[in-house]
Amino acid sequence: MRGSPRPAGSTFGVVIIPTTRRLQTVVSRRCLPGHRHRRKAAGGGRREATGRTRHPTPYGERPIARARRAKAQELVACLVAEGRVRLADPDDDEVAEWRRVVDYAKRHGLEPQGKRIEKAHFGAHGLEIFLTEGPHPNSRSQRPKDDTSVVPVPTRLGSLHRAVAALRDDEGRLLIPPVLRRRSLLILQALAAEAMRRGQEVREGRSYFSRRDGGVDVVGGGFTCTVTVRQEFPQSTNPERSARLVVELGHGRSSRPSRWRDRKDRVLEDALGVILGEIEERALEDAQRRESEERARDEREVRWRAAMAKAKERAVRDQLAEVLHEEARRWREAAE
């Protein structure tokens, strides 16, 4: 007996068309995971004795796996050639499929040597996928160190920071299971309280990408960093995987660590001190960058003023030479 027919327009085949300087991405839907056909042998589901042993098809040779590998290879080729892929206004299903394609490329070693694939917000609702240098943010080297300060996490949603309270009351944001939503709010409250204790300001997050996301903005020294929390595997039917959360830091395409996840040997609550330390490091780098830019701007101003002074001096000399030349001409005419 066959399963229910696939709805029209329901896979995710990705066709990436590079143009002169941009990539136009056309996303069609055909084989979303979950729409798998099941077949039963004739005779009430009983298998007929054929004398042959039937071996299951390896995952890598199944149609969905082959299609995803092709999309991942095409994505990597476009990233190597163009540097980035941008989607202007994808819906949640498109974002989920792109994440699966990127995860496939990472798990199967398709990333170029010495680089990794990252995702970031683009515009108000866009998604940008790009290549960056350095180790993966979730590598062992980025795990919390023993001397990292422990950030206390509350056990009740009481006396919340106004930015966290606004997110709690917003029924259109952080659309994940209630247990995970509560835990996410507790994590954000812990981050907000510790950030304020360290002299930073916490504001309501504005740059959300998906309705499944929720977060706050941490501001310090003129630098703003968006902290977002979301369910890592919302489509998973595995209870352990579907219960995992991920925290991401926004602001640019820095090669610094930007993502922390729940794992078997650690939970996000253990990494909050590292996350706040990373925000402080980014704020310091931003201040140094602004100082360097201001110093370069001052140096350009000094060079410009020096060049203008030389130009004026040259103009005065040229004008004086012209006056002397004209006086000499007049003396010659008078002498004749």
Short mmCIF file of C-alpha atoms in Angstrom, two decimals:
data_model
loop_
_atom_site.label_atom_id
_atom_site.label_comp_id
_atom_site.label_asym_id
_atom_site.label_seq_id
_atom_site.Cartn_x
_atom_site.Cartn_y
_atom_site.Cartn_z
CA MET A 1 0.00 0.00 0.00
CA ARG A 2 1.43 3.34 -0.95
CA GLY A 3 1.61 6.32 1.37
CA SER A 4 -0.31 9.52 0.82
CA PRO A 5 0.59 11.35 -2.41
CA ARG A 6 3.12 14.15 -2.21
CA PRO A 7 1.58 17.60 -2.26
CA ALA A 8 2.27 19.67 -5.34
CA GLY A 9 5.34 21.83 -4.91
CA SER A 10 6.77 20.06 -1.88
CA THR A 11 10.74 19.24 -2.22
CA PHE A 12 13.71 21.04 -1.67
CA GLY A 13 15.84 20.89 -4.81
CA VAL A 14 18.26 23.77 -4.85
CA VAL A 15 19.34 25.34 -8.12
CA ILE A 16 22.00 28.01 -7.67
CA ILE A 17 22.59 30.22 -10.71
CA PRO A 18 25.67 32.46 -10.51
CA THR A 19 25.44 35.78 -12.37
CA THR A 20 28.13 38.42 -12.85
CA ARG A 21 28.53 39.42 -9.21
CA ARG A 22 25.53 37.90 -7.47
CA LEU A 23 23.93 34.51 -7.03
CA GLN A 24 20.29 34.04 -7.88
CA THR A 25 18.94 31.13 -5.88
CA VAL A 26 15.85 29.27 -7.02
CA VAL A 27 14.43 26.92 -4.42
CA SER A 28 11.83 24.37 -5.40
CA ARG A 29 10.26 21.79 -3.12
CA ARG A 30 9.99 18.17 -3.92
CA CYS A 31 11.24 15.60 -1.42
CA LEU A 32 10.95 17.02 2.07
CA PRO A 33 12.02 14.40 4.63
CA GLY A 34 8.95 12.73 6.06
CA HIS A 35 7.25 12.17 2.72
CA ARG A 36 8.73 8.75 2.25
CA HIS A 37 6.81 6.05 0.49
CA ARG A 38 6.41 2.74 2.23
CA ARG A 39 5.79 -0.42 0.30
CA LYS A 40 4.45 -3.68 1.54
CA ALA A 41 4.64 -6.93 -0.29
CA ALA A 42 1.41 -8.42 -1.65
CA GLY A 43 -0.48 -10.89 0.53
CA GLY A 44 -1.49 -8.82 3.60
CA GLY A 45 2.01 -7.49 4.29
CA ARG A 46 3.69 -10.92 4.25
CA ARG A 47 6.87 -11.37 2.31
CA GLU A 48 6.93 -14.13 -0.25
CA ALA A 49 9.69 -16.65 0.05
CA THR A 50 12.02 -16.00 -2.87
CA GLY A 51 15.12 -17.73 -1.71
CA ARG A 52 17.07 -14.47 -1.92
CA THR A 53 18.23 -12.31 0.98
CA ARG A 54 17.18 -8.70 0.52
CA HIS A 55 19.71 -6.17 1.85
CA PRO A 56 18.57 -2.67 2.82
CA THR A 57 19.84 0.12 0.59
CA PRO A 58 22.71 2.03 2.28
CA TYR A 59 21.72 5.51 3.36
CA GLY A 60 24.24 7.17 1.06
CA GLU A 61 22.61 5.51 -1.98
CA ARG A 62 19.04 6.48 -1.14
CA PRO A 63 17.40 9.14 -3.34
CA ILE A 64 17.10 11.75 -0.57
CA ALA A 65 20.76 11.32 0.47
CA ARG A 66 21.95 11.50 -3.13
CA ALA A 67 19.88 14.63 -3.74
CA ARG A 68 21.18 16.29 -0.59
CA ARG A 69 24.77 15.42 -1.46
CA ALA A 70 24.30 16.96 -4.92
CA LYS A 71 22.87 20.12 -3.39
CA ALA A 72 25.70 20.30 -0.85
CA GLN A 73 28.34 19.87 -3.56
CA GLU A 74 26.69 22.55 -5.70
CA LEU A 75 26.51 24.91 -2.71
CA VAL A 76 30.21 24.42 -1.90
CA ALA A 77 31.16 25.00 -5.55
CA CYS A 78 29.21 28.27 -5.59
CA LEU A 79 30.74 29.37 -2.28
CA VAL A 80 34.25 28.72 -3.59
CA ALA A 81 33.49 30.63 -6.81
CA GLU A 82 31.39 33.52 -5.48
CA GLY A 83 32.14 33.63 -1.75
CA ARG A 84 28.53 33.68 -0.55
CA VAL A 85 24.93 32.67 -1.24
CA ARG A 86 22.09 34.97 -0.22
CA LEU A 87 18.36 34.28 0.14
CA ALA A 88 16.26 37.44 0.38
CA ASP A 89 13.14 36.18 2.21
CA PRO A 90 13.08 32.39 2.83
CA ASP A 91 10.31 30.76 4.83
CA ASP A 92 10.90 28.42 7.78
CA ASP A 93 10.85 25.28 5.60
CA GLU A 94 13.44 26.72 3.22
CA VAL A 95 15.68 27.73 6.14
CA ALA A 96 15.38 24.23 7.62
CA GLU A 97 16.35 22.63 4.30
CA TRP A 98 19.34 24.94 3.86
CA ARG A 99 20.50 24.05 7.36
CA ARG A 100 20.25 20.35 6.50
CA VAL A 101 22.28 20.91 3.33
CA VAL A 102 24.97 22.83 5.23
CA ASP A 103 25.04 20.18 7.99
CA TYR A 104 25.44 17.47 5.33
CA ALA A 105 28.40 19.32 3.83
CA LYS A 106 30.02 19.63 7.26
CA ARG A 107 29.41 16.02 8.33
CA HIS A 108 30.72 14.57 5.07
CA GLY A 109 33.87 16.69 4.81
CA LEU A 110 32.79 18.75 1.80
CA GLU A 111 34.07 22.07 3.20
CA PRO A 112 37.25 23.43 1.54
CA GLN A 113 40.52 22.82 3.39
CA GLY A 114 41.08 25.34 6.17
CA LYS A 115 37.60 26.87 5.84
CA ARG A 116 34.15 26.28 7.24
CA ILE A 117 30.62 27.12 6.14
CA GLU A 118 28.68 29.55 8.30
CA LYS A 119 25.22 31.12 8.20
CA ALA A 120 24.20 34.63 9.23
CA HIS A 121 21.21 36.96 9.04
CA PHE A 122 21.01 39.07 5.90
CA GLY A 123 18.81 42.15 5.92
CA ALA A 124 15.51 41.99 7.77
CA HIS A 125 14.54 38.39 6.96
CA GLY A 126 17.31 37.10 4.68
CA LEU A 127 19.84 34.32 5.09
CA GLU A 128 23.47 34.46 4.01
CA ILE A 129 25.72 31.40 3.71
CA PHE A 130 29.44 32.08 3.40
CA LEU A 131 32.93 30.63 3.85
CA THR A 132 35.15 31.77 6.71
CA GLU A 133 38.54 30.88 8.14
CA GLY A 134 39.48 29.20 11.41
CA PRO A 135 38.32 26.30 13.58
CA HIS A 136 34.68 25.42 13.95
CA PRO A 137 33.05 27.29 16.87
CA ASN A 138 31.92 24.00 18.38
CA SER A 139 35.32 22.32 18.24
CA ARG A 140 37.00 20.99 21.37
CA SER A 141 39.21 24.08 21.57
CA GLN A 142 36.11 26.22 22.09
CA ARG A 143 34.73 24.25 25.02
CA PRO A 144 34.44 25.98 28.40
CA LYS A 145 37.67 25.97 30.39
CA ASP A 146 37.86 24.92 34.03
CA ASP A 147 38.68 28.46 35.16
CA THR A 148 35.68 30.03 33.39
CA SER A 149 33.42 31.93 35.77
CA VAL A 150 30.14 30.14 36.43
CA VAL A 151 27.03 32.13 35.57
CA PRO A 152 24.11 31.29 37.90
CA VAL A 153 20.93 30.27 36.09
CA PRO A 154 17.58 30.96 37.79
CA THR A 155 15.08 28.18 38.32
CA ARG A 156 11.93 30.32 38.06
CA LEU A 157 10.71 32.88 35.55
CA GLY A 158 10.35 35.61 38.13
CA SER A 159 11.85 39.14 38.30
CA LEU A 160 12.85 38.95 34.65
CA HIS A 161 14.79 41.64 32.85
CA ARG A 162 12.38 43.72 30.78
CA ALA A 163 13.92 42.47 27.50
CA VAL A 164 13.43 38.83 28.56
CA ALA A 165 9.95 39.57 29.90
CA ALA A 166 8.99 41.15 26.57
CA LEU A 167 10.13 38.00 24.77
CA ARG A 168 8.21 35.81 27.21
CA ASP A 169 5.02 37.77 26.56
CA ASP A 170 5.47 37.79 22.76
CA GLU A 171 3.45 34.84 21.48
CA GLY A 172 4.82 35.26 17.97
CA ARG A 173 8.47 34.67 18.91
CA LEU A 174 10.45 31.70 20.18
CA LEU A 175 7.87 29.23 18.87
CA ILE A 176 9.34 26.02 20.27
CA PRO A 177 8.01 23.40 22.71
CA PRO A 178 7.00 24.93 26.10
CA VAL A 179 9.72 23.10 28.07
CA LEU A 180 12.44 24.35 25.72
CA ARG A 181 10.91 27.84 25.61
CA ARG A 182 11.03 28.07 29.40
CA ARG A 183 14.62 26.86 29.48
CA SER A 184 15.58 29.35 26.74
CA LEU A 185 14.09 32.22 28.72
CA LEU A 186 15.99 31.13 31.84
CA ILE A 187 19.24 31.05 29.86
CA LEU A 188 18.60 34.53 28.43
CA GLN A 189 17.74 35.83 31.90
CA ALA A 190 21.02 34.45 33.27
CA LEU A 191 22.95 36.10 30.42
CA ALA A 192 21.11 39.40 30.90
CA ALA A 193 21.68 39.51 34.67
CA GLU A 194 25.39 38.67 34.35
CA ALA A 195 25.89 41.14 31.49
CA MET A 196 24.39 43.93 33.58
CA ARG A 197 26.55 42.92 36.56
CA ARG A 198 29.57 43.34 34.26
CA GLY A 199 28.49 46.86 33.33
CA GLN A 200 26.81 46.15 30.01
CA GLU A 201 23.33 47.13 28.86
CA VAL A 202 20.68 44.66 27.72
CA ARG A 203 17.93 45.61 25.27
CA GLU A 204 15.12 43.84 23.47
CA GLY A 205 16.36 41.90 20.46
CA ARG A 206 15.16 43.28 17.14
CA SER A 207 16.96 41.32 14.40
CA TYR A 208 15.14 37.97 14.50
CA PHE A 209 15.43 35.69 11.52
CA SER A 210 12.83 33.02 12.29
CA ARG A 211 9.76 32.84 14.50
CA ARG A 212 11.51 29.94 16.25
CA ASP A 213 14.28 32.30 17.41
CA GLY A 214 14.36 34.57 20.43
CA GLY A 215 17.05 36.71 21.99
CA VAL A 216 18.35 39.98 23.42
CA ASP A 217 20.89 42.63 22.42
CA VAL A 218 23.92 43.12 24.69
CA VAL A 219 25.41 46.62 24.41
CA GLY A 220 28.73 47.79 25.80
CA GLY A 221 31.18 50.51 24.80
CA GLY A 222 29.23 51.42 21.68
CA PHE A 223 29.19 47.80 20.51
CA THR A 224 25.94 45.83 20.11
CA CYS A 225 25.86 42.03 19.92
CA THR A 226 22.66 40.06 19.35
CA VAL A 227 22.36 36.86 21.40
CA THR A 228 19.86 34.40 19.93
CA VAL A 229 18.65 31.06 21.28
CA ARG A 230 16.69 28.46 19.33
CA GLN A 231 15.93 24.75 19.13
CA GLU A 232 18.74 23.07 17.22
CA PHE A 233 16.77 20.21 15.62
CA PRO A 234 13.10 21.23 15.46
CA GLN A 235 12.24 18.57 12.86
CA SER A 236 13.90 15.67 14.69
CA THR A 237 11.75 12.84 16.02
CA ASN A 238 14.57 11.74 18.32
CA PRO A 239 13.70 13.04 21.83
CA GLU A 240 17.37 13.58 22.74
CA ARG A 241 18.15 15.59 19.59
CA SER A 242 14.91 17.58 19.62
CA ALA A 243 15.63 18.72 23.21
CA ARG A 244 18.90 20.44 22.28
CA LEU A 245 19.28 24.21 22.21
CA VAL A 246 21.82 26.39 20.45
CA VAL A 247 22.97 29.94 21.29
CA GLU A 248 24.33 32.16 18.50
CA LEU A 249 26.03 35.55 18.46
CA GLY A 250 25.36 37.91 15.60
CA HIS A 251 27.24 40.97 14.31
CA GLY A 252 29.09 40.47 11.05
CA ARG A 253 30.99 37.52 9.62
CA SER A 254 33.77 37.37 12.17
CA SER A 255 35.91 34.23 12.27
CA ARG A 256 35.55 34.24 16.06
CA PRO A 257 33.37 31.61 17.79
CA SER A 258 29.71 32.41 17.32
CA ARG A 259 27.71 29.27 18.19
CA TRP A 260 27.39 27.04 21.27
CA ARG A 261 25.25 23.89 21.47
CA ASP A 262 23.99 21.31 23.93
CA ARG A 263 26.04 18.14 23.75
CA LYS A 264 26.12 14.81 25.55
CA ASP A 265 28.99 15.86 27.81
CA ARG A 266 27.90 19.46 28.47
CA VAL A 267 24.90 21.77 28.38
CA LEU A 268 24.55 25.38 27.31
CA GLU A 269 24.21 26.56 30.92
CA ASP A 270 27.89 25.60 31.44
CA ALA A 271 29.01 27.86 28.56
CA LEU A 272 27.32 31.13 29.55
CA GLY A 273 30.54 32.57 31.01
CA VAL A 274 32.36 31.76 27.76
CA ILE A 275 29.59 33.40 25.71
CA LEU A 276 29.75 36.63 27.74
CA GLY A 277 33.54 36.57 27.56
CA GLU A 278 33.29 36.30 23.78
CA ILE A 279 30.98 39.32 23.68
CA GLU A 280 33.53 41.29 25.71
CA GLU A 281 36.32 40.22 23.35
CA ARG A 282 34.27 41.34 20.36
CA ALA A 283 33.55 44.69 22.04
CA LEU A 284 37.28 45.16 22.66
CA GLU A 285 38.12 44.29 19.04
CA ASP A 286 35.42 46.68 17.84
CA ALA A 287 36.83 49.49 20.00
CA GLN A 288 40.34 48.80 18.66
CA ARG A 289 39.01 48.78 15.11
CA ARG A 290 37.26 52.11 15.60
CA GLU A 291 40.40 53.58 17.17
CA SER A 292 42.49 52.33 14.26
CA GLU A 293 40.02 53.75 11.73
CA GLU A 294 40.03 57.12 13.54
CA ARG A 295 43.83 57.16 13.62
CA ALA A 296 43.94 56.35 9.89
CA ARG A 297 41.40 59.09 9.23
CA ASP A 298 43.54 61.60 11.16
CA GLU A 299 46.63 60.54 9.22
CA ARG A 300 44.78 61.01 5.95
CA GLU A 301 43.71 64.48 7.10
CA VAL A 302 47.32 65.40 7.92
CA ARG A 303 48.54 64.15 4.54
CA TRP A 304 45.74 66.03 2.78
CA ARG A 305 46.60 69.28 4.56
CA ALA A 306 50.29 68.85 3.73
CA ALA A 307 49.45 68.20 0.08
CA MET A 308 47.20 71.28 -0.02
CA ALA A 309 49.96 73.44 1.49
CA LYS A 310 52.43 72.23 -1.14
CA ALA A 311 49.88 72.84 -3.89
CA LYS A 312 49.30 76.40 -2.67
CA GLU A 313 53.03 77.03 -2.44
CA ARG A 314 53.47 75.71 -5.98
CA ALA A 315 50.60 77.87 -7.21
CA VAL A 316 52.17 80.96 -5.63
CA ARG A 317 55.54 80.17 -7.26
CA ASP A 318 53.88 79.60 -10.63
CA GLN A 319 51.94 82.84 -10.32
CA LEU A 320 55.08 84.76 -9.31
CA ALA A 321 57.01 83.30 -12.24
CA GLU A 322 54.22 84.34 -14.58
CA VAL A 323 54.25 87.90 -13.20
CA LEU A 324 58.04 88.14 -13.58
CA HIS A 325 57.81 86.78 -17.12
CA GLU A 326 55.21 89.42 -18.00
CA GLU A 327 57.34 92.22 -16.47
CA ALA A 328 60.36 91.07 -18.47
CA ARG A 329 58.31 91.10 -21.65
CA ARG A 330 57.21 94.66 -20.97
CA TRP A 331 60.80 95.80 -20.32
CA ARG A 332 61.89 94.29 -23.61
CA GLU A 333 59.08 96.02 -25.50
CA ALA A 334 59.91 99.34 -23.83
CA ALA A 335 63.58 98.97 -24.70
CA GLU A 336 62.79 98.41 -28.34
#
